[in-house]
Short mmCIF file of C-alpha atoms (C1' of nucleotides) in Angstrom, two decimals:
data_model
loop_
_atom_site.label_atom_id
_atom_site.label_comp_id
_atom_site.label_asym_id
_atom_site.label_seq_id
_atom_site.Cartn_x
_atom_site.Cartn_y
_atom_site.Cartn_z
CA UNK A 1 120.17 64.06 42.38
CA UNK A 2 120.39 60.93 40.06
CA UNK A 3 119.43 57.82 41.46
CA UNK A 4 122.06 55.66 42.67
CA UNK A 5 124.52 58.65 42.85
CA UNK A 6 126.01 58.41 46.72
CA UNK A 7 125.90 61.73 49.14
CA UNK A 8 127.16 62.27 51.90
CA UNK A 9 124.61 62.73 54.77
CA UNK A 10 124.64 66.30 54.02
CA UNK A 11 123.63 65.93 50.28
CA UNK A 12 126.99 65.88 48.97
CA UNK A 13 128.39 63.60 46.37
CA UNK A 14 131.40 62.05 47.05
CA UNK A 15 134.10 61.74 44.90
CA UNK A 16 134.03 57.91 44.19
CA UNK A 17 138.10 57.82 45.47
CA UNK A 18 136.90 57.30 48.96
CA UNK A 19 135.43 54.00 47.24
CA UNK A 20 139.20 53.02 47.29
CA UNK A 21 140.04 52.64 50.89
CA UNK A 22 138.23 49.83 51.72
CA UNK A 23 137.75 48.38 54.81
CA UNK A 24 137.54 45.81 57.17
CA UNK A 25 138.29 44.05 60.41
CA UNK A 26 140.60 41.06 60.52
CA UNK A 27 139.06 39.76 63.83
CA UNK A 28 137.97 36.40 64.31
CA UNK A 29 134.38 35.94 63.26
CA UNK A 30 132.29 33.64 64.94
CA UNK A 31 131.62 30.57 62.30
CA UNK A 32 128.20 30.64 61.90
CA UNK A 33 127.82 28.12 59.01
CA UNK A 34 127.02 25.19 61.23
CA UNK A 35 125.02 26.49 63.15
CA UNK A 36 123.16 28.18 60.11
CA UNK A 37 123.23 24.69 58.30
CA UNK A 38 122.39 22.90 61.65
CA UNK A 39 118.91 25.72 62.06
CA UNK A 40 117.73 24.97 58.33
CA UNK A 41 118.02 20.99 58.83
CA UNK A 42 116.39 21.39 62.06
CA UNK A 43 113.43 23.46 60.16
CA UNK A 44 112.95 21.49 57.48
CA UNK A 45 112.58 18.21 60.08
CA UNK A 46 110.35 20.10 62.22
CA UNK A 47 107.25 18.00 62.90
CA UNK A 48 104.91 20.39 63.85
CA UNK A 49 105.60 22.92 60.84
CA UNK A 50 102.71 22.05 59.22
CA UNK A 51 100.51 23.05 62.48
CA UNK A 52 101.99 26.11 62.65
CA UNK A 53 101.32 26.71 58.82
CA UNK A 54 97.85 25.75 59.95
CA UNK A 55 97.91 28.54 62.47
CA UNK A 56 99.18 30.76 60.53
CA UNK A 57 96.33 30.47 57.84
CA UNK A 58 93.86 31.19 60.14
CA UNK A 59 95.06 34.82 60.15
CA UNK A 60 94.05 35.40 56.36
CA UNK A 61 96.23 37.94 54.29
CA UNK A 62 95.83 41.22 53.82
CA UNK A 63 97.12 41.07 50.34
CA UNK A 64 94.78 38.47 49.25
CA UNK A 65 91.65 38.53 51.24
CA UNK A 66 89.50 36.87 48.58
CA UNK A 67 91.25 33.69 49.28
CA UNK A 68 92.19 32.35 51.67
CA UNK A 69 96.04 32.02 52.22
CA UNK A 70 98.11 30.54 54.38
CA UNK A 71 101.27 32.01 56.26
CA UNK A 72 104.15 31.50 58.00
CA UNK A 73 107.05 28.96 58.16
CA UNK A 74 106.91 26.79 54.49
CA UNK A 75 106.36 23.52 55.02
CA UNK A 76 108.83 21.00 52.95
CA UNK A 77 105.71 20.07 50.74
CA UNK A 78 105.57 23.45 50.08
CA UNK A 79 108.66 23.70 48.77
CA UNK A 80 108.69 21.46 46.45
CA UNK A 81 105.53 22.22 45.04
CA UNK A 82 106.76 25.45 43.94
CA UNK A 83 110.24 24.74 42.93
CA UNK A 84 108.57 21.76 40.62
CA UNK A 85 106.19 24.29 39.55
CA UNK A 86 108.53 27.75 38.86
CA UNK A 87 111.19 25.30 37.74
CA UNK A 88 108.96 23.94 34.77
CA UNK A 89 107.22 26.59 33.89
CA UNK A 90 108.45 29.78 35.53
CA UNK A 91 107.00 32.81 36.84
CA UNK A 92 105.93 35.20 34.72
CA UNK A 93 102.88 36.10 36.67
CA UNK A 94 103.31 35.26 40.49
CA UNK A 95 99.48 35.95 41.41
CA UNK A 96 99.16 33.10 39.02
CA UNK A 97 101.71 30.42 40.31
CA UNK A 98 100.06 29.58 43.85
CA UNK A 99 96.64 28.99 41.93
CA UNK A 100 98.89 26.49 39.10
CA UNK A 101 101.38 25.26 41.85
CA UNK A 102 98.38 24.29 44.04
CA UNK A 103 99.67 26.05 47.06
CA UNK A 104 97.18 27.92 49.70
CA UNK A 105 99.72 31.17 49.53
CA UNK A 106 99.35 34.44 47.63
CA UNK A 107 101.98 35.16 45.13
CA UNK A 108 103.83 37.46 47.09
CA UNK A 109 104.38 35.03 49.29
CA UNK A 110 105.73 32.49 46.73
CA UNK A 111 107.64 34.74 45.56
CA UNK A 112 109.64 35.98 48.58
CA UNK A 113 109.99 32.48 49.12
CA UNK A 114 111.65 31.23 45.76
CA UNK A 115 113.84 34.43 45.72
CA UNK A 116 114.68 34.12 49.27
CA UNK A 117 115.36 30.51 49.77
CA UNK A 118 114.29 28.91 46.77
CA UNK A 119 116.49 29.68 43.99
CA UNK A 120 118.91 27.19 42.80
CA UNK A 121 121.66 30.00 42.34
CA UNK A 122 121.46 30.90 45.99
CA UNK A 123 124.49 30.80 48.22
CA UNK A 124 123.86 29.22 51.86
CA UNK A 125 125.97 29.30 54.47
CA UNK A 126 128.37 31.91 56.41
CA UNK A 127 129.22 35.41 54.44
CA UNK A 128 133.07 34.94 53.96
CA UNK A 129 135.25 37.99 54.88
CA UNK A 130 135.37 39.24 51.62
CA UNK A 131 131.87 39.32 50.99
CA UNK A 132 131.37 41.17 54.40
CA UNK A 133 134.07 43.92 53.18
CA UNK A 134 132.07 44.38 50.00
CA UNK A 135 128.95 45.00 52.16
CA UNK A 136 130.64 47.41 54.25
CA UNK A 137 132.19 49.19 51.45
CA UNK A 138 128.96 49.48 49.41
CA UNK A 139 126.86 50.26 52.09
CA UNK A 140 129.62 52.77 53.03
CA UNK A 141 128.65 54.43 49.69
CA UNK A 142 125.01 53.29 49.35
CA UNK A 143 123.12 53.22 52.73
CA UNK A 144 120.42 50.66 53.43
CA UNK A 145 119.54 50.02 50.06
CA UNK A 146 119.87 46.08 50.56
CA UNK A 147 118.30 44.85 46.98
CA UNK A 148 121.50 47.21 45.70
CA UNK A 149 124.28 45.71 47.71
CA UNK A 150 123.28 42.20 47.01
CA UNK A 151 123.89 42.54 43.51
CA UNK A 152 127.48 42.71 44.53
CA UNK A 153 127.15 39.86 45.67
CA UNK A 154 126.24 36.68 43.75
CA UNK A 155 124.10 34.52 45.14
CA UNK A 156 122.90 36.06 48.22
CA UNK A 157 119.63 37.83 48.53
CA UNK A 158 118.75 41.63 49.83
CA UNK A 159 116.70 39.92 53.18
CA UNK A 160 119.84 38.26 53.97
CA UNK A 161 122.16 40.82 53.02
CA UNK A 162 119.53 43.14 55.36
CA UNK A 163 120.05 40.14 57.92
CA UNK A 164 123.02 39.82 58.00
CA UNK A 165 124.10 43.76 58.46
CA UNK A 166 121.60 43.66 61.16
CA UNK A 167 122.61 40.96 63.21
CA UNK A 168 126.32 41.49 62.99
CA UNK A 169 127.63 44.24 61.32
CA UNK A 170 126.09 46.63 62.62
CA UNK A 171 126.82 45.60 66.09
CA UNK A 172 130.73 45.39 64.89
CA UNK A 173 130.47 48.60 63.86
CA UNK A 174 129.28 50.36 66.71
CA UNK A 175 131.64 47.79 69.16
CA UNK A 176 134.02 50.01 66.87
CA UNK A 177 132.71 53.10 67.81
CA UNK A 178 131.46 53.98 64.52
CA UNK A 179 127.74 54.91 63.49
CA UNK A 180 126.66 52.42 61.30
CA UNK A 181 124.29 54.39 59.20
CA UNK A 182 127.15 57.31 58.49
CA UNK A 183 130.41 55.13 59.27
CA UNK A 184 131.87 57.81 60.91
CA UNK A 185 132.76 57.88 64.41
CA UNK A 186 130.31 58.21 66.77
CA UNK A 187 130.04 61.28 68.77
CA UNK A 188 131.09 59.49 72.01
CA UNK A 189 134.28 58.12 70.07
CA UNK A 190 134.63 61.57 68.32
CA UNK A 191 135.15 63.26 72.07
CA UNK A 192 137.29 60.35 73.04
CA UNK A 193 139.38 60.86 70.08
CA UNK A 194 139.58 64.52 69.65
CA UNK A 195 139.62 64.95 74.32
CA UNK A 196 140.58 68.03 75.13
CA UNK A 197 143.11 69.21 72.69
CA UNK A 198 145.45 70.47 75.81
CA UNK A 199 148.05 68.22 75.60
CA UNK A 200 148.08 65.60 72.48
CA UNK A 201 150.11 63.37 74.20
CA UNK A 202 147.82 62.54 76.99
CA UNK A 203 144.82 62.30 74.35
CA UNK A 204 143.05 59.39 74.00
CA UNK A 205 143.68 57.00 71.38
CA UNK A 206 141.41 55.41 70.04
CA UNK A 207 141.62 51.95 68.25
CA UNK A 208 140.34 50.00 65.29
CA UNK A 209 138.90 47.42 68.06
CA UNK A 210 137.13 50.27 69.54
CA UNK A 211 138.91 49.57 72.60
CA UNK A 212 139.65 53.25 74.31
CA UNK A 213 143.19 53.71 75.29
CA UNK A 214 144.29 56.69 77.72
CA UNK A 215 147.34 55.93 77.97
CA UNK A 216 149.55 55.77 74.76
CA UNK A 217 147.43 52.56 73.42
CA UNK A 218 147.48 50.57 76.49
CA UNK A 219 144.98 48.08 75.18
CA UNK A 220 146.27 45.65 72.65
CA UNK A 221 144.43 46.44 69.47
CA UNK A 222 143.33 42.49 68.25
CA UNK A 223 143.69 44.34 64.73
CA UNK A 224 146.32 46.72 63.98
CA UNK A 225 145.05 49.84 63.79
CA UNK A 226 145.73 52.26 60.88
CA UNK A 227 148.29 54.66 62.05
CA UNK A 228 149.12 57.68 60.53
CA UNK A 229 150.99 60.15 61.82
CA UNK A 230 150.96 63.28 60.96
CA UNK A 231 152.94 67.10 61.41
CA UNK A 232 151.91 68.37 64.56
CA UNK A 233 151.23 71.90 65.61
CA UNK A 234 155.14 72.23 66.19
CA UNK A 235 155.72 71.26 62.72
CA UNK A 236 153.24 73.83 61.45
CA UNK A 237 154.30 76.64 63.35
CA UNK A 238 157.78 75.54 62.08
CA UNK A 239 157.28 75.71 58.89
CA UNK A 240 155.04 78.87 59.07
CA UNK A 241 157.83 80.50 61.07
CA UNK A 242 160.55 78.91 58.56
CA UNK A 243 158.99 77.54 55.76
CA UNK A 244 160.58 74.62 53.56
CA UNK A 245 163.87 75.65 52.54
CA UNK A 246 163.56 77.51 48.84
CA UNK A 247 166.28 74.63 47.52
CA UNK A 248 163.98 71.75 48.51
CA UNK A 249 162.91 69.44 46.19
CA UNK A 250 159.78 68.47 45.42
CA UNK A 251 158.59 66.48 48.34
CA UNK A 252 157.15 63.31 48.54
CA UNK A 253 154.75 61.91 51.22
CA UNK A 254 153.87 58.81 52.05
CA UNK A 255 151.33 58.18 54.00
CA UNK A 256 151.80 54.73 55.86
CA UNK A 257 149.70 52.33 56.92
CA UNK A 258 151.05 49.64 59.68
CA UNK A 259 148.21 47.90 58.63
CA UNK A 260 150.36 47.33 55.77
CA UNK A 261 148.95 49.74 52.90
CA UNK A 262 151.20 52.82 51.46
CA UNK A 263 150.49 55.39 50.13
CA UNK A 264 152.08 58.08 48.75
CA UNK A 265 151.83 61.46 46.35
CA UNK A 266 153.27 64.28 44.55
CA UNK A 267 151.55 67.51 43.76
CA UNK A 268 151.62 70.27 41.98
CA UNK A 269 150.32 72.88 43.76
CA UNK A 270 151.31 75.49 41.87
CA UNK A 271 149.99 74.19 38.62
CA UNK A 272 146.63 73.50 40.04
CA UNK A 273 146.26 77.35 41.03
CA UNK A 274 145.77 76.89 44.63
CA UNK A 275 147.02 79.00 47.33
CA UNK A 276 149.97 77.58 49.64
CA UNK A 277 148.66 76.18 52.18
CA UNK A 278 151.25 77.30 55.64
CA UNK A 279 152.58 74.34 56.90
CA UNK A 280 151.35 72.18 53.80
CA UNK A 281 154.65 71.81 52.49
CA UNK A 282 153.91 70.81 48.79
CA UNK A 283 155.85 72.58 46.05
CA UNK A 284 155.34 73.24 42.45
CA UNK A 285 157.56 69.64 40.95
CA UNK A 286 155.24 70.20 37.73
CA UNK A 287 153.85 66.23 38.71
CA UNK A 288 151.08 64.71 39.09
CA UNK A 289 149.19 63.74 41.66
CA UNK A 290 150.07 59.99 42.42
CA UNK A 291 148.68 57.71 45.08
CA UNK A 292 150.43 53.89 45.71
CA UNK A 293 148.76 51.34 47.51
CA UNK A 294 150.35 47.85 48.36
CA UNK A 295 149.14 45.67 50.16
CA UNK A 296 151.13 44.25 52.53
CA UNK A 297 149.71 41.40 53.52
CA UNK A 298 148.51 40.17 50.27
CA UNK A 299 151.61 41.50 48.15
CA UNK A 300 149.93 43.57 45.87
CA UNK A 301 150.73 46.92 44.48
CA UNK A 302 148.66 49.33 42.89
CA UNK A 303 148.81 52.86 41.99
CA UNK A 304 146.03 55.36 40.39
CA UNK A 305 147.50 58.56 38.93
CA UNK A 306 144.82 61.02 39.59
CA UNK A 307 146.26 63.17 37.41
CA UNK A 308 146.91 61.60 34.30
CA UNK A 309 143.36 59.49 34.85
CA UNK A 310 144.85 56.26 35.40
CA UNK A 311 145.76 53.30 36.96
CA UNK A 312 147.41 49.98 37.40
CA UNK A 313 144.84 48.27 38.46
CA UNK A 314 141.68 47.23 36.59
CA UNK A 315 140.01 46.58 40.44
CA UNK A 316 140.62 50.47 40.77
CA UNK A 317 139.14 51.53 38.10
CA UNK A 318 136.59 49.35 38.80
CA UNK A 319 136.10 50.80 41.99
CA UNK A 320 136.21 53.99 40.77
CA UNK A 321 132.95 53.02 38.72
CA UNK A 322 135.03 53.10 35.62
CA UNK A 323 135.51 49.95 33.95
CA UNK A 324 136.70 51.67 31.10
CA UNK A 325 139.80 52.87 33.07
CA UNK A 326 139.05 56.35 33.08
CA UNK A 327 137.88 56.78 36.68
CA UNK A 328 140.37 59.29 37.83
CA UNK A 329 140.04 62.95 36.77
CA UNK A 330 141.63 66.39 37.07
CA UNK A 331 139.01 67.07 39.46
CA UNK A 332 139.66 64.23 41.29
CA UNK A 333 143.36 64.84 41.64
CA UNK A 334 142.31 68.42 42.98
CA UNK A 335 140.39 66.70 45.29
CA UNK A 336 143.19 64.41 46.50
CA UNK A 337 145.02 68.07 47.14
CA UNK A 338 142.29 69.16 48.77
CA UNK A 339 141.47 67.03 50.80
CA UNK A 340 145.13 66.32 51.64
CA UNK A 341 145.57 70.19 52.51
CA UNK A 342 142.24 70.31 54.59
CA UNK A 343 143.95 67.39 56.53
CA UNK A 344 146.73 69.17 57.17
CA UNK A 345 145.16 72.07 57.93
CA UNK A 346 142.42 70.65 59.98
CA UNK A 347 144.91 68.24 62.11
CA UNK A 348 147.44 71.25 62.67
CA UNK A 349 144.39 73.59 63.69
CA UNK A 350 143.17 71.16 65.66
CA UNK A 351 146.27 70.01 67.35
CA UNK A 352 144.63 66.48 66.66
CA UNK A 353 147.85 65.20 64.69
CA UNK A 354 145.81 62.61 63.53
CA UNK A 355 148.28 60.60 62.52
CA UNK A 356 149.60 60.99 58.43
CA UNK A 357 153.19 60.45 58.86
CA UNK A 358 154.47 63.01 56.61
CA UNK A 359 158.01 63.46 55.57
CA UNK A 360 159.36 65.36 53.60
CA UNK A 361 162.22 64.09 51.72
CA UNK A 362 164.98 65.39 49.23
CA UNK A 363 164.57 64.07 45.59
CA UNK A 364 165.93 62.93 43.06
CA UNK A 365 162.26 61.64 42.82
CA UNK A 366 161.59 57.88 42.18
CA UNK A 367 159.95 56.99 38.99
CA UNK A 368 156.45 58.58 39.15
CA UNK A 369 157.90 60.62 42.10
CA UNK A 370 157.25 57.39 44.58
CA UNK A 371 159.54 55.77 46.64
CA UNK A 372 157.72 52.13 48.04
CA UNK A 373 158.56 50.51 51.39
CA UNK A 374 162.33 52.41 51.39
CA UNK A 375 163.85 54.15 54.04
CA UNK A 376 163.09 57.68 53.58
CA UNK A 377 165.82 59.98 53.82
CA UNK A 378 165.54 63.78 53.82
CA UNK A 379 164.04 66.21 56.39
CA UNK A 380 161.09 65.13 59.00
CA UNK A 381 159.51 67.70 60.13
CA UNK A 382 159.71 68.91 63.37
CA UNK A 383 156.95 67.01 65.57
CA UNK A 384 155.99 67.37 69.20
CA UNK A 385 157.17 64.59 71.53
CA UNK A 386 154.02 62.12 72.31
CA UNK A 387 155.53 59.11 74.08
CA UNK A 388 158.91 58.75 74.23
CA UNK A 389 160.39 56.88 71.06
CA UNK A 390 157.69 59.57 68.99
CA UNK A 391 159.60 62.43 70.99
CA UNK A 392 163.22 60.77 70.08
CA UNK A 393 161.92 61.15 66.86
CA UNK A 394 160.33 64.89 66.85
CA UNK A 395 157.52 62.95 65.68
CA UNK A 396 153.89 63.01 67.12
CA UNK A 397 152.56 59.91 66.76
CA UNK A 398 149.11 59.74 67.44
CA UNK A 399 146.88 56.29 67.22
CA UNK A 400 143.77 57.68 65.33
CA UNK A 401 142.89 54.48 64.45
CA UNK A 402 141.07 53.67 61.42
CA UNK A 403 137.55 53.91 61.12
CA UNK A 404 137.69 50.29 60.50
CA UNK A 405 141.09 49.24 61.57
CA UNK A 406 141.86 46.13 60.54
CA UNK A 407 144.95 44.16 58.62
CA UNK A 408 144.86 46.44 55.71
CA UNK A 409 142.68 47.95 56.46
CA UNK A 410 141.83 51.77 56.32
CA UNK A 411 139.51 54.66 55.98
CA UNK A 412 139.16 58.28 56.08
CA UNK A 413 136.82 59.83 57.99
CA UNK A 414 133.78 60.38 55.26
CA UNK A 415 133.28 63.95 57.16
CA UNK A 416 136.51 64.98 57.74
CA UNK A 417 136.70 64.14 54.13
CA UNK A 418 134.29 65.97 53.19
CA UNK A 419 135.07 68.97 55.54
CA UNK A 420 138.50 68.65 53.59
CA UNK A 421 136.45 69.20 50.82
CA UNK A 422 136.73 65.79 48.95
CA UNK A 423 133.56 65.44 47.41
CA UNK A 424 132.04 66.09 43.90
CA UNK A 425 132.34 69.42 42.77
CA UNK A 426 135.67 70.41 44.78
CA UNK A 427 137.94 72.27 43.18
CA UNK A 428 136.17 75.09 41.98
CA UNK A 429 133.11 73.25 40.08
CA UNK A 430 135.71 71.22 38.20
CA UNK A 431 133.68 67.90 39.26
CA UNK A 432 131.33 67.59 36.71
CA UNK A 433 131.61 64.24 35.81
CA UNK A 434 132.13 63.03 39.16
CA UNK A 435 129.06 64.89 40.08
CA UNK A 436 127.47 62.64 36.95
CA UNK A 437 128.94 59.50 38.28
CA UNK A 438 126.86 57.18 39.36
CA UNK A 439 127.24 53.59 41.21
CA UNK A 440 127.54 50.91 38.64
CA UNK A 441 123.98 48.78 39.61
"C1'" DA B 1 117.66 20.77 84.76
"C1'" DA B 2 114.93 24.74 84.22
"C1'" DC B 3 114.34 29.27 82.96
"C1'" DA B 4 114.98 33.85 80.90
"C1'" DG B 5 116.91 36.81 77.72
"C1'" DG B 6 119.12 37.66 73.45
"C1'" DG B 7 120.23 36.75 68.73
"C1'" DG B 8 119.35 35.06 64.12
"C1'" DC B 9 116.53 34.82 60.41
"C1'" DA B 10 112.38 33.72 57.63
"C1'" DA B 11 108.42 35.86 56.56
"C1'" DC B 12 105.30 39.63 56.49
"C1'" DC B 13 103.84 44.55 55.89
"C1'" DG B 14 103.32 48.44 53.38
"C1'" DC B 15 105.13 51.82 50.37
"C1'" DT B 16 107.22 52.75 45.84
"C1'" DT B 17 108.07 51.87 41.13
"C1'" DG B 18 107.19 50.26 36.60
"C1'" DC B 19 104.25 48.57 33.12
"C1'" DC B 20 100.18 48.38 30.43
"C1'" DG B 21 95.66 49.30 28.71
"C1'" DT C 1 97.21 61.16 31.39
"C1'" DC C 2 95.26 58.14 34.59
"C1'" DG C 3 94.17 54.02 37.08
"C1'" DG C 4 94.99 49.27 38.17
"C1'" DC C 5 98.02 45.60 38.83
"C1'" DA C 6 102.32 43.26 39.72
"C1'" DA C 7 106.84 43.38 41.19
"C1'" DG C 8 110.51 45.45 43.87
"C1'" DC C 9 112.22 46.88 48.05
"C1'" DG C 10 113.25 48.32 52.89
"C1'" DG C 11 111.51 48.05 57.50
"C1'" DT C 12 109.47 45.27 60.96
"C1'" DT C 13 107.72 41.27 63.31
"C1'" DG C 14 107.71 37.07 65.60
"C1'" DC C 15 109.28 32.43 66.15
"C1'" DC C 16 112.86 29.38 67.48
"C1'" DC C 17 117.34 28.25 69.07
"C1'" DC C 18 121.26 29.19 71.89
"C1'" DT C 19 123.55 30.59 75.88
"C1'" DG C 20 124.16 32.15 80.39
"C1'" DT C 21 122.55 31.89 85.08
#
DNA sequence: AACAGGGGCAACCGCTTGCCG
DNA sequence: TCGGCAAGCGGTTGCCCCTGT
């Protein structure tokens, strides 16, 4: 296993797609900037610092027990005598700069302290939304490996990055229901989600707030939860017992998001040599395998062609860890199958219905076989009633929530995923390079 | 107003990694 | 190849402030 490369908590790398659905909450964070700003003033006033330093010095160091060191809290004298001193002549040798800087701290010490609070290039102040999503999303892929996220993030170190997830991720997170070392659900919000399986329309539903609904999403979500809806066991059956009618055109999903993302694909089953799936009602439309995203709420549209290796979007590819463009693969796009037919399967097995509106629809197909934000006309499948406008609709429309809920925001399940068997690899060894890709830091 | 508990965060600890002789 | 040193890094600690009672 290459350094750097992500796994999933069972070894297995992940196909960097699940990089794409990105995540967040859009609830109101607490403004922490003034009080932040209000702490450091307050600390760098404080009278009886230097006591305290003098305290502190007493203790001795472990690191450098020859001399003796002091600790704790920097005093503002401090401070300036090493930002005069690393400013005008560096630090090439940090054991060296207390002795030249004429400060009574080791060099570890002065170190942590210019690269922690120090710097000149260092960002103060509140993490803004987006720089909270990017944490989530890399430490999604990454784990704790603080020094690593930071780098995504310019100007802020890995202790306050580490902070930071500590003190309030974290806890959003679980308030979510959702393990903050794995980012799945946690077992207790598994159970919730998945209840009994005896009658999917009295099942819980679970939301992106982590608020636990029994009754058909009783409690107001604060963020919309990501909604999909999906065939339900009626559907399956139906289409086992039927099967799609042998004139049907190629079908197109789409996948939608009230959050306001879409999504949608074609496949080629046939072409990529898998079995038929019962139920999964893909057919042979000799396409690729196309995903659309569009945001919604920030009027953006994107789309990555997992067949033909491509996208629309340099941010994609980007998040794909492929600058160059070519972050999508065949593999990849058997993945997205995959995965897509392990949902199927899994959620129609399961009876959990969890939620991927599906519809199949009569072509002629769109360009690239997509049709965005249109009515979709053709052939729902038959769902199970749950709740009364899903019933008028045959439709089973079950709140699984996302992981992360959120205004646009979404996730997949990182097990169910890989369950599905989207990970490096899938497709019959045909991940090679995803298995060699590697996170771009 | 006083107190207790919790949260935030700077700093420390100790292990790992990389470099060099 | 090995040992020593310095830097990097993640986990932990402990102080201080805030908030609720």
């Amino acid at each position: 296993m290459h350094k750097g490369q992500f796994t999933s908590k069972r070894g297995v790398p992940f196909c960097v797609c699940f990089r794409l659905y990105i995540h967040c909450w859009a609830g109101a964070r607490r403004s922490r900037e003034d009080r932040v700003g209000k702490r450091k003033l307050l600390e760098r006033d404080r009278v009886e610092l230097g006591e305290r330093g003098a305290r502190s010095a007493a203790m001795g160091h472990h690191c450098c027990s020859k001399q003796k060191v002091k600790r704790g809290l920097w005093s503002p004298e401090e401070d300036e005598k090493l930002v005069k001193y690393v400013t005008a002549h560096g630090h090439s040798c940090w054991s060296a700069v207390p002795k030249h800087a004429g400060l009574q701290r080791c060099g570890k010490s002065c170190r942590l302290r210019w690269i922690n609070y120090l710097r000149p290039d260092l960002k103060r102040g509140t993490f803004s939304e987006q720089e909270e999503r990017t944490i989530i999303d890399v430490h999604r892929i990454l784990g704790n490996r603080w020094a690593q996220i930071a780098k995504h993030l310019p100007g802020r170190t890995d202790n306050e990055v580490k902070n930071f997830w500590n003190s309030c991720i974290k806890k959003k997170l679980i308030a979510q229901g959702l393990d903050p070392k794995t980012h799945n659900l946690l077992p207790a919000s598994r159970t919730l989600l998945h209840g009994n399986g005896a009658n999917p329309s009295n099942r819980a539903q679970f939301h992106s707030n982590g608020a636990i609904a029994n009754d058909g999403g009783a409690v107001a979500a604060t963020t919309q939860p990501f909604t999909i809806s999906s065939p339900t066991k009626a559907a399956y059956d139906t289409a086992v017992t039927v099967g799609p009618p042998p004139e049907m055109a190629p079908a197109i999903y789409d996948v939608r998001n009230t959050a306001g993302m879409l999504m949608g694909h074609e496949h080629d089953q046939a072409a990529a040599g898998a079995e038929p799936i019962p139920g999964y009602p893909y057919t042979d439309n000799g396409g690729g395998v196309l995903m659309s995203f569009r945001d919604q709420n920030a009027g953006l549209q994107t789309s990555m062609d997992f067949m033909n290796r491509s996208s629309s979007s340099p941010s994609m590819d980007h998040a794909a860890g492929m600058p160059n463009g070519n972050g999508f693969s065949q593999a990849m796009g058997t993945a997205f199958v995959d995965v897509t037919a392990g949902m199927w399967t899994t959620a129609v097995e399961s009876g959990m219905c969890a939620g991927i509106e599906v519809t199949q629809q009569q072509q002629p197909l769109a360009p690239q076989g997509l049709v965005h934000g249109e009515e979709v006309v053709g052939r729902p499948i038959v769902m199970n009633g749950a709740g009364a406008a899903a019933a008028d609709k045959g439709m089973d429309m079950m709140d699984v929530s996302s992981v992360y809920g959120g205004a646009g925001a979404t996730a997949f399940d990182l097990e169910l995923m890989e369950s599905c068997g989207l990970f490096c690899g899938a497709g019959g060894g045909t991940g090679n390079a995803l298995e060699q890709l590697q996170w771009d830091c």
